[in-house]
Amino acid sequence: EIVLTQSPGTLSLSPGERATLSCRASQSVSSRYLAWYQQQPGQAPRLLIYGASSRATGIPDRFSGSGSGTDFTLTISRLEPEDFVVYFCQQYDSSLFTFGQGTKLEMK
Amino acid sequence: QVQLQESGPGLVKPSETLSLTCTVSGGSVSSGSYYWNWIRQSPGKGLEWIGYIYYSGSTNYNPSLKSRITISIDTSKNQFSLKLSSVTAADTAVYYCARGFMTRKVRDAFDIWGQGTMVTVSS
């Protein structure tokens, strides 16, 4: 099983700042098979990034993804108030899909 | 636009079978461009992928749940379903269905999710 570890667990920033969220895999993941999701309270996750760096339909360009191998990053360039929620990474490289435990973005 | 909607009992007794259905509207489960997933989320364990099914009926399950899971698809009703047997309190969670898309005939991420349904296992 590929374990995804997200850091930090909670990130405290202010609107307008830049956020950098990390997802580290226990073994190498093809960048083609790494996704990021955003989850608003009480809602289902929403796909932000797939293939490590491709934005999903309708996702603002302030969201970007990068990385390869075991280290992947989600960057939010200028935080908007609605961005202060929870983010998950997911790998679908192996036959057992796994998610990270999540990073909560909180407003400072 | 495509929407997914989970349905099923919100309360299941221990040792019984949890049964959920995901109804797809605005699209077809028979499309070869997608595959159909179940995921659950509990406060203690985060997001856990349960398994997926293709329109052909081919499945792939999480090994940790494999002995208790059956995922099936009904193309005539445009639905797919989850059965999880011998449930315990540890199976209490919000259950989501989600569509996975294919890119160049290879599985890609989950682009559309249902709203989720809370299932509690309790006597």
CSV table of C-alpha atoms in Angstrom, one decimal:
chain,number,residue,atom,x,y,z
A,1,GLU,CA,0.0,0.0,0.0
A,2,ILE,CA,1.3,3.5,-0.9
A,3,VAL,CA,0.9,5.7,2.1
A,4,LEU,CA,0.5,9.4,1.5
A,5,THR,CA,1.6,11.8,4.2
A,6,GLN,CA,0.4,15.4,4.0
A,7,SER,CA,2.1,18.3,5.8
A,8,PRO,CA,1.5,20.4,7.6
A,9,GLY,CA,-1.7,19.0,9.3
A,10,THR,CA,-2.9,22.6,9.7
A,11,LEU,CA,-1.6,25.7,7.9
A,12,SER,CA,-2.5,29.2,9.2
A,13,LEU,CA,-2.3,31.9,6.7
A,14,SER,CA,-4.1,35.2,5.7
A,15,PRO,CA,-6.1,36.0,2.6
A,16,GLY,CA,-3.8,37.1,-0.2
A,17,GLU,CA,-0.9,35.0,1.0
A,18,ARG,CA,0.6,32.0,-0.8
A,19,ALA,CA,-0.1,28.5,0.5
A,20,THR,CA,2.2,25.5,-0.1
A,21,LEU,CA,0.8,22.1,0.8
A,22,SER,CA,2.9,19.0,0.7
A,23,CYS,CA,2.1,15.3,-0.1
A,24,ARG,CA,4.8,12.7,0.3
A,25,ALA,CA,4.4,9.2,-0.8
A,26,SER,CA,5.9,6.1,0.8
A,27,GLN,CA,7.1,4.9,-2.6
A,28,SER,CA,7.4,6.5,-6.0
A,29,VAL,CA,4.2,7.5,-7.7
A,30,SER,CA,3.9,8.3,-11.4
A,31,SER,CA,3.0,12.0,-11.7
A,32,ARG,CA,0.3,10.9,-14.1
A,33,TYR,CA,-1.6,9.3,-11.1
A,34,LEU,CA,-1.6,12.0,-8.4
A,35,ALA,CA,-4.6,14.2,-7.7
A,36,TRP,CA,-5.6,16.9,-5.3
A,37,TYR,CA,-9.1,17.5,-3.9
A,38,GLN,CA,-10.7,20.3,-1.9
A,39,GLN,CA,-13.4,19.6,0.6
A,40,GLN,CA,-15.7,22.3,2.0
A,41,PRO,CA,-17.4,21.5,5.3
A,42,GLY,CA,-20.3,19.1,4.9
A,43,GLN,CA,-19.6,18.6,1.2
A,44,ALA,CA,-18.0,16.0,-1.0
A,45,PRO,CA,-14.4,16.5,-2.1
A,46,ARG,CA,-14.0,18.4,-5.4
A,47,LEU,CA,-11.3,17.6,-7.9
A,48,LEU,CA,-8.7,20.4,-8.2
A,49,ILE,CA,-5.7,18.9,-9.9
A,50,TYR,CA,-5.1,15.6,-11.7
A,51,GLY,CA,-1.9,14.2,-13.2
A,52,ALA,CA,0.0,16.1,-10.6
A,53,SER,CA,-0.3,19.4,-12.5
A,54,SER,CA,-3.4,19.6,-14.7
A,55,ARG,CA,-6.2,21.8,-13.4
A,56,ALA,CA,-9.7,20.3,-13.5
A,57,THR,CA,-12.5,22.0,-15.3
A,58,GLY,CA,-13.5,25.3,-13.7
A,59,ILE,CA,-10.6,25.5,-11.2
A,60,PRO,CA,-9.1,29.0,-10.9
A,61,ASP,CA,-5.5,29.4,-12.0
A,62,ARG,CA,-4.4,30.4,-8.6
A,63,PHE,CA,-4.3,26.6,-7.9
A,64,SER,CA,-1.3,24.7,-9.2
A,65,GLY,CA,0.2,21.4,-8.7
A,66,SER,CA,3.8,20.1,-9.1
A,67,GLY,CA,6.1,17.3,-8.1
A,68,SER,CA,7.3,13.9,-9.1
A,69,GLY,CA,8.4,10.6,-7.5
A,70,THR,CA,7.6,10.8,-3.9
A,71,ASP,CA,7.1,14.6,-3.4
A,72,PHE,CA,4.2,16.6,-4.6
A,73,THR,CA,3.0,20.1,-3.9
A,74,LEU,CA,-0.3,22.0,-4.2
A,75,THR,CA,0.2,25.7,-4.4
A,76,ILE,CA,-2.5,28.4,-3.9
A,77,SER,CA,-0.9,31.6,-5.1
A,78,ARG,CA,-3.2,34.2,-3.5
A,79,LEU,CA,-5.6,32.9,-0.9
A,80,GLU,CA,-9.2,33.8,-1.1
A,81,PRO,CA,-11.6,33.5,1.9
A,82,GLU,CA,-13.3,30.4,0.4
A,83,ASP,CA,-9.9,28.6,0.1
A,84,PHE,CA,-9.7,28.1,3.9
A,85,VAL,CA,-10.9,24.5,4.0
A,86,VAL,CA,-9.4,21.0,3.8
A,87,TYR,CA,-7.2,19.5,1.0
A,88,PHE,CA,-6.4,15.9,0.2
A,89,CYS,CA,-4.0,14.3,-2.1
A,90,GLN,CA,-4.7,10.9,-3.8
A,91,GLN,CA,-2.7,8.4,-5.7
A,92,TYR,CA,-4.2,6.0,-8.3
A,93,ASP,CA,-1.0,4.6,-9.5
A,94,SER,CA,-1.3,1.3,-7.7
A,95,SER,CA,-4.4,-0.9,-7.8
A,96,LEU,CA,-5.1,0.2,-4.3
A,97,PHE,CA,-6.0,3.9,-4.4
A,98,THR,CA,-5.1,5.8,-1.3
A,99,PHE,CA,-5.6,9.3,0.1
A,100,GLY,CA,-3.5,11.5,2.3
A,101,GLN,CA,-4.9,12.4,5.7
A,102,GLY,CA,-5.6,16.0,4.7
A,103,THR,CA,-4.3,19.5,5.3
A,104,LYS,CA,-6.6,22.0,6.9
A,105,LEU,CA,-6.0,25.6,5.8
A,106,GLU,CA,-7.1,28.0,8.5
A,107,MET,CA,-7.4,31.7,8.4
A,108,LYS,CA,-4.9,33.5,10.6
B,1,GLN,CA,-24.7,18.1,-16.1
B,2,VAL,CA,-23.8,14.8,-14.7
B,3,GLN,CA,-24.9,14.1,-11.1
B,4,LEU,CA,-24.5,11.2,-8.8
B,5,GLN,CA,-26.9,10.5,-5.9
B,6,GLU,CA,-26.4,7.9,-3.2
B,7,SER,CA,-29.4,6.2,-1.5
B,8,GLY,CA,-29.9,3.6,1.1
B,9,PRO,CA,-30.6,3.1,4.8
B,10,GLY,CA,-28.9,5.5,7.2
B,11,LEU,CA,-28.9,2.9,10.0
B,12,VAL,CA,-27.6,-0.7,9.8
B,13,LYS,CA,-27.4,-3.2,12.6
B,14,PRO,CA,-24.1,-4.8,13.5
B,15,SER,CA,-23.4,-8.1,11.6
B,16,GLU,CA,-25.9,-7.1,8.9
B,17,THR,CA,-25.3,-6.0,5.3
B,18,LEU,CA,-25.0,-2.4,4.3
B,19,SER,CA,-26.5,-1.7,0.9
B,20,LEU,CA,-26.2,1.5,-1.1
B,21,THR,CA,-27.1,2.6,-4.6
B,22,CYS,CA,-25.7,5.4,-6.7
B,23,THR,CA,-28.0,6.7,-9.4
B,24,VAL,CA,-26.3,8.6,-12.2
B,25,SER,CA,-28.2,11.3,-14.0
B,26,GLY,CA,-27.2,13.4,-17.0
B,27,GLY,CA,-24.8,10.7,-18.2
B,28,SER,CA,-24.5,6.9,-18.7
B,29,VAL,CA,-22.8,4.3,-16.6
B,30,SER,CA,-22.4,2.4,-19.8
B,31,SER,CA,-19.8,4.8,-21.1
B,32,GLY,CA,-16.4,3.3,-21.6
B,33,SER,CA,-14.9,6.7,-20.8
B,34,TYR,CA,-15.6,6.3,-17.0
B,35,TYR,CA,-15.4,4.0,-14.1
B,36,TRP,CA,-17.5,4.1,-11.0
B,37,ASN,CA,-16.2,4.3,-7.4
B,38,TRP,CA,-17.2,4.0,-3.8
B,39,ILE,CA,-15.3,5.9,-1.1
B,40,ARG,CA,-16.1,6.4,2.5
B,41,GLN,CA,-15.0,9.0,5.1
B,42,SER,CA,-15.0,8.6,8.8
B,43,PRO,CA,-13.6,11.0,11.4
B,44,GLY,CA,-11.0,8.6,12.5
B,45,LYS,CA,-9.8,7.3,9.2
B,46,GLY,CA,-10.1,10.1,6.6
B,47,LEU,CA,-11.0,9.1,3.1
B,48,GLU,CA,-10.9,5.4,2.2
B,49,TRP,CA,-11.3,4.1,-1.3
B,50,ILE,CA,-13.6,1.1,-1.3
B,51,GLY,CA,-13.6,-0.1,-4.8
B,52,TYR,CA,-14.6,0.5,-8.4
B,53,ILE,CA,-16.5,-1.1,-11.3
B,54,TYR,CA,-16.4,-0.6,-15.0
B,55,TYR,CA,-19.5,-0.8,-17.2
B,56,SER,CA,-18.4,-4.2,-18.3
B,57,GLY,CA,-18.8,-5.4,-14.6
B,58,SER,CA,-15.1,-5.7,-14.0
B,59,THR,CA,-14.2,-4.7,-10.5
B,60,ASN,CA,-11.3,-3.8,-8.2
B,61,TYR,CA,-11.6,-3.8,-4.5
B,62,ASN,CA,-9.6,-2.5,-1.5
B,63,PRO,CA,-7.9,-5.6,-0.1
B,64,SER,CA,-8.7,-4.6,3.4
B,65,LEU,CA,-12.5,-4.8,2.6
B,66,LYS,CA,-12.4,-7.3,-0.3
B,67,SER,CA,-13.9,-10.3,1.7
B,68,ARG,CA,-17.0,-8.2,2.6
B,69,ILE,CA,-17.6,-6.1,-0.5
B,70,THR,CA,-19.7,-6.5,-3.7
B,71,ILE,CA,-20.0,-3.7,-6.2
B,72,SER,CA,-22.4,-4.3,-9.1
B,73,ILE,CA,-23.7,-2.2,-11.9
B,74,ASP,CA,-27.2,-2.0,-13.5
B,75,THR,CA,-27.0,-0.3,-16.9
B,76,SER,CA,-30.7,-0.6,-17.4
B,77,LYS,CA,-31.3,1.6,-14.3
B,78,ASN,CA,-28.1,3.7,-14.8
B,79,GLN,CA,-27.0,2.7,-11.3
B,80,PHE,CA,-24.2,1.0,-9.5
B,81,SER,CA,-24.4,-0.4,-6.0
B,82,LEU,CA,-22.3,-1.4,-3.0
B,83,LYS,CA,-22.9,-4.2,-0.5
B,84,LEU,CA,-20.8,-4.4,2.6
B,85,SER,CA,-21.4,-7.5,4.7
B,86,SER,CA,-20.9,-8.2,8.4
B,87,VAL,CA,-20.7,-4.6,9.4
B,88,THR,CA,-19.4,-3.3,12.7
B,89,ALA,CA,-19.3,0.1,14.3
B,90,ALA,CA,-16.0,0.7,12.4
B,91,ASP,CA,-18.0,0.8,9.2
B,92,THR,CA,-19.9,3.9,10.4
B,93,ALA,CA,-19.0,6.7,7.9
B,94,VAL,CA,-20.2,9.0,5.1
B,95,TYR,CA,-20.3,6.9,1.9
B,96,TYR,CA,-19.7,8.6,-1.4
B,97,CYS,CA,-20.0,7.4,-4.9
B,98,ALA,CA,-17.8,9.1,-7.5
B,99,ARG,CA,-17.1,9.0,-11.2
B,100,GLY,CA,-13.5,8.3,-12.4
B,101,PHE,CA,-12.6,9.4,-15.8
B,102,MET,CA,-10.3,7.7,-18.3
B,103,THR,CA,-7.5,9.4,-20.1
B,104,ARG,CA,-6.1,7.6,-23.1
B,105,LYS,CA,-7.9,4.4,-21.9
B,106,VAL,CA,-6.1,4.7,-18.5
B,107,ARG,CA,-7.8,5.3,-15.2
B,108,ASP,CA,-7.6,8.9,-14.0
B,109,ALA,CA,-9.0,10.9,-11.0
B,110,PHE,CA,-12.5,11.3,-9.6
B,111,ASP,CA,-14.1,14.2,-11.3
B,112,ILE,CA,-17.7,14.0,-10.1
B,113,TRP,CA,-18.9,13.0,-6.6
B,114,GLY,CA,-22.2,12.4,-5.0
B,115,GLN,CA,-23.2,14.4,-2.0
B,116,GLY,CA,-22.6,11.5,0.3
B,117,THR,CA,-24.8,9.6,2.7
B,118,MET,CA,-24.2,9.0,6.3
B,119,VAL,CA,-24.4,5.4,7.4
B,120,THR,CA,-24.4,4.5,11.1
B,121,VAL,CA,-23.9,1.0,12.4
B,122,SER,CA,-25.7,0.5,15.6
B,123,SER,CA,-28.1,-1.8,17.3
